[in-house]
XYZ file of C-alpha atoms in Angstrom:
305
model
C 80.453 179.214 133.667
C 83.388 176.976 132.824
C 85.375 179.761 131.171
C 85.041 181.872 134.313
C 86.352 178.973 136.388
C 89.319 178.696 134.009
C 90.026 182.414 134.317
C 89.780 182.204 138.108
C 92.378 179.432 138.185
C 94.646 181.335 135.784
C 94.491 184.397 138.013
C 95.075 182.366 141.184
C 98.214 180.779 139.730
C 99.326 183.873 137.836
C 99.932 181.512 134.959
C 98.125 181.339 131.597
C 99.579 177.978 130.593
C 98.367 174.405 130.379
C 100.474 171.266 130.688
C 99.710 168.790 127.937
C 99.669 165.166 129.072
C 100.374 163.410 125.779
C 102.454 160.439 126.948
C 104.060 157.778 124.834
C 105.541 154.933 126.824
C 109.009 155.890 125.582
C 108.624 159.283 127.317
C 108.310 157.515 130.672
C 111.558 157.195 132.683
C 113.086 153.744 132.345
C 112.861 152.850 136.039
C 109.084 153.430 135.994
C 108.681 151.346 132.834
C 110.725 148.473 134.245
C 108.670 148.430 137.434
C 105.416 148.239 135.457
C 106.765 145.591 133.073
C 107.878 143.449 136.002
C 104.300 143.320 137.270
C 102.297 143.377 134.028
C 104.777 142.457 131.298
C 105.500 144.372 128.115
C 101.805 144.563 127.383
C 99.205 147.269 126.848
C 98.463 147.038 130.560
C 102.141 147.359 131.446
C 102.604 150.407 129.240
C 99.434 152.010 130.582
C 100.388 151.498 134.222
C 103.804 153.040 133.534
C 102.064 156.047 131.980
C 99.809 156.322 135.027
C 102.764 156.537 137.403
C 104.377 159.117 135.114
C 101.194 161.210 134.908
C 100.654 161.066 138.654
C 104.200 162.257 139.301
C 103.778 165.093 136.814
C 100.473 166.222 138.306
C 101.910 166.123 141.830
C 104.776 168.352 140.653
C 102.643 170.796 138.665
C 99.265 171.274 140.319
C 100.285 174.345 142.326
C 102.014 175.918 139.292
C 99.689 175.404 136.325
C 95.941 176.057 136.304
C 95.102 173.293 133.838
C 96.161 170.066 132.176
C 95.278 168.850 128.692
C 95.358 165.090 128.131
C 95.319 164.150 124.433
C 92.973 161.189 124.113
C 94.840 159.542 121.233
C 97.910 158.885 123.369
C 95.772 156.784 125.689
C 93.544 155.152 123.076
C 96.658 153.762 121.367
C 97.160 151.509 124.413
C 93.673 150.055 124.137
C 91.243 149.657 127.011
C 94.003 149.831 129.674
C 95.100 153.154 128.215
C 91.583 154.558 128.209
C 91.131 153.491 131.820
C 94.337 155.337 132.713
C 93.038 158.401 130.867
C 89.976 158.468 133.120
C 92.132 157.843 136.184
C 94.342 160.766 135.145
C 91.336 163.054 134.658
C 89.931 162.193 138.069
C 93.293 162.674 139.791
C 93.873 166.047 138.120
C 90.476 167.260 139.244
C 91.145 166.049 142.786
C 94.201 168.314 142.710
C 92.046 171.277 141.703
C 93.167 171.431 138.079
C 90.997 172.494 135.160
C 90.930 169.620 132.658
C 90.766 170.120 128.899
C 90.378 166.820 127.063
C 91.826 167.029 123.561
C 89.570 164.773 121.504
C 88.681 166.914 118.458
C 85.334 165.159 118.134
C 82.371 166.001 115.948
C 79.765 164.544 113.648
C 76.224 165.447 112.659
C 72.794 165.096 114.233
C 72.336 162.422 116.866
C 75.970 161.313 116.599
C 77.229 164.791 117.504
C 74.806 164.780 120.429
C 76.183 161.395 121.535
C 79.766 162.691 121.410
C 78.732 165.716 123.429
C 76.989 163.547 126.013
C 80.094 161.370 126.233
C 82.446 164.234 127.029
C 80.425 167.194 128.294
C 77.049 165.999 129.429
C 75.296 163.154 131.150
C 73.551 160.027 129.950
C 70.302 158.568 131.174
C 70.367 154.918 132.178
C 66.766 153.937 132.821
C 66.099 157.029 134.893
C 69.560 157.311 136.459
C 71.784 160.165 135.227
C 75.522 159.431 134.905
C 78.475 161.607 133.833
C 80.757 159.514 131.590
C 83.777 161.812 131.505
C 84.120 164.562 134.143
C 86.243 167.066 132.219
C 85.789 170.844 132.058
C 86.314 171.355 128.329
C 86.988 169.509 125.086
C 88.346 170.332 121.661
C 85.989 169.986 118.699
C 86.231 169.986 114.911
C 84.023 172.737 113.433
C 84.218 171.628 109.818
C 80.803 169.957 109.804
C 79.131 173.293 110.461
C 76.568 174.519 112.943
C 74.489 171.351 113.279
C 77.604 169.506 114.388
C 78.482 172.113 117.016
C 75.072 173.000 118.443
C 74.809 169.883 120.687
C 78.149 170.774 122.253
C 77.148 174.398 122.834
C 73.824 173.299 124.328
C 75.613 170.968 126.759
C 78.140 173.677 127.615
C 75.278 175.874 128.767
C 73.386 173.061 130.467
C 76.307 171.551 132.376
C 78.719 174.484 132.716
C 81.355 173.256 130.257
C 83.483 174.699 127.454
C 84.690 173.809 123.955
C 87.653 174.911 121.839
C 86.989 174.713 118.089
C 89.863 174.134 115.674
C 90.494 177.342 113.769
C 94.128 178.062 112.817
C 96.116 175.043 113.868
C 99.879 174.780 114.413
C 100.717 171.832 112.149
C 102.773 172.544 108.996
C 100.159 171.400 106.457
C 97.273 173.303 108.061
C 97.534 175.913 105.289
C 96.397 173.372 102.687
C 92.814 173.965 103.822
C 92.782 176.749 106.374
C 94.430 179.315 104.064
C 92.219 178.647 101.057
C 90.304 181.737 99.977
C 86.510 181.594 99.832
C 84.856 184.856 98.878
C 87.028 187.586 100.352
C 88.257 185.602 103.344
C 90.380 182.593 104.069
C 88.728 179.483 105.459
C 90.113 180.017 108.967
C 88.555 183.497 108.979
C 85.168 182.020 108.068
C 85.622 179.574 110.945
C 86.361 182.540 113.211
C 83.092 184.133 112.124
C 81.208 180.959 113.039
C 82.956 180.704 116.401
C 81.917 184.278 117.130
C 78.323 183.404 116.233
C 78.279 180.254 118.374
C 79.917 182.080 121.252
C 77.568 185.053 121.205
C 74.933 183.782 123.603
C 77.334 182.212 126.078
C 79.283 185.171 127.497
C 80.207 184.904 131.179
C 81.054 187.398 133.898
C 84.587 188.014 132.609
C 83.447 188.826 129.095
C 84.401 185.497 127.536
C 82.142 182.736 126.260
C 81.880 178.969 126.286
C 83.136 178.578 122.709
C 86.861 179.106 122.368
C 89.259 178.623 119.479
C 92.400 176.568 118.877
C 94.936 179.034 117.475
C 98.539 177.981 116.892
C 101.457 180.063 118.148
C 103.315 179.148 114.952
C 101.302 181.555 112.748
C 101.965 185.038 114.141
C 99.962 187.232 111.759
C 97.037 184.797 111.683
C 96.911 184.706 115.486
C 96.697 188.495 115.407
C 93.860 188.306 112.867
C 91.989 185.788 114.983
C 92.416 187.875 118.136
C 91.009 190.971 116.420
C 88.010 188.981 115.181
C 87.235 187.138 118.427
C 87.567 189.471 121.394
C 85.177 187.353 123.499
C 86.621 183.914 122.723
C 89.302 182.200 124.788
C 92.175 180.758 122.758
C 93.818 177.402 123.391
C 97.274 177.907 121.908
C 99.365 174.892 120.817
C 102.702 175.115 119.047
C 104.743 176.761 121.808
C 108.163 175.236 122.351
C 108.672 171.850 120.703
C 106.594 172.771 117.638
C 108.521 175.982 117.064
C 106.073 178.623 118.254
C 107.750 181.527 119.995
C 106.829 184.423 122.219
C 105.776 186.692 119.364
C 103.007 184.314 118.305
C 102.013 183.751 121.921
C 101.771 187.473 122.641
C 99.335 188.035 119.760
C 96.815 185.647 121.314
C 96.099 187.759 124.408
C 93.658 190.640 124.736
C 94.481 194.001 126.262
C 93.037 192.779 129.585
C 95.886 190.251 129.814
C 93.404 187.411 129.366
C 92.010 185.493 126.421
C 94.584 182.743 125.921
C 96.006 179.667 127.585
C 99.277 178.381 126.146
C 99.970 174.645 125.875
C 103.250 172.819 126.277
C 103.342 169.032 126.201
C 106.707 167.461 125.372
C 108.558 170.519 126.670
C 107.238 169.842 130.160
C 106.849 166.054 130.129
C 110.304 165.384 128.712
C 112.200 168.208 130.411
C 114.097 165.600 132.458
C 115.839 164.379 129.298
C 117.740 167.669 129.212
C 118.543 167.565 132.920
C 121.798 166.300 134.409
C 119.802 164.891 137.340
C 118.431 162.086 135.144
C 115.263 160.008 135.142
C 114.620 160.094 138.867
C 114.241 163.883 138.735
C 111.572 163.884 135.999
C 109.005 165.598 138.230
C 111.413 168.292 139.411
C 112.494 168.951 135.837
C 108.872 169.276 134.712
C 108.168 171.708 137.537
C 111.209 173.824 136.685
C 110.197 173.960 133.020
C 106.608 174.917 133.903
C 107.899 177.777 136.062
C 110.286 178.911 133.312
C 107.466 178.810 130.769
C 105.134 180.732 133.081
C 107.649 183.499 133.641
C 108.454 183.757 129.936
C 104.808 184.015 128.890
C 103.862 186.480 131.624
C 106.709 188.731 130.446
C 105.006 189.367 127.083
C 101.440 189.898 128.268
C 100.308 193.513 128.156
């Protein structure tokens, strides 16, 4: 199962963290941008090719440190078709380097549309008798707020193709409480979502005791992370909010189980833009990212039971 492969890579690296690849062109060192602009102009293609060189350098610097990367689809879609092509190039390169790839797309819908989204990111499509895999990632993020009929196609494809999903539950953004903390019955909405995740996950448990349906749980809400962990012992957590968004070690620590597993902590800007805090400058962007990934690893490992 996909979750078991993720756990294997986490154990091999001794590192429960994931590097987010959420690039804006302004994050890319100037010398890389200028090289791309010289060849392609200040165009969508030029920006996308600069991002590709940046991503490749980051992956080369990180693949033996982190077990996984998490590209956020929106940061590629914003550069049009060239950006989406670079997203797929990045996914393929990361997998060549042995990395687990979580694509952050937060997709969902109902009925046949949900099934089409799932086929696009987790499954395969039939083209007149020929089966093709559109997007060879290991896991995706999904929006659970359409209910079970919107999630079932994803769960079915997880089991069929050995994939994984992370459903939004208690997110790290400041306004998340507007909906997620509303009380319905005797529980808050995010707790009802946790109940559904537990239900969806129930029939998917792998050899390490975790299932194919995980949860997105922000490090910025300490007590809620603790509540989620108590409710979902068999669900892996994808944890945003560490670092640049203000999440600290206390919130991170609440996301792990007593077995030292159960969570993978994301850092995006903290790793990608580490070079901006380095005296070595733009040319050392990859070394700075590597140093930050190692620092993050050591910090997180220090609070795991």
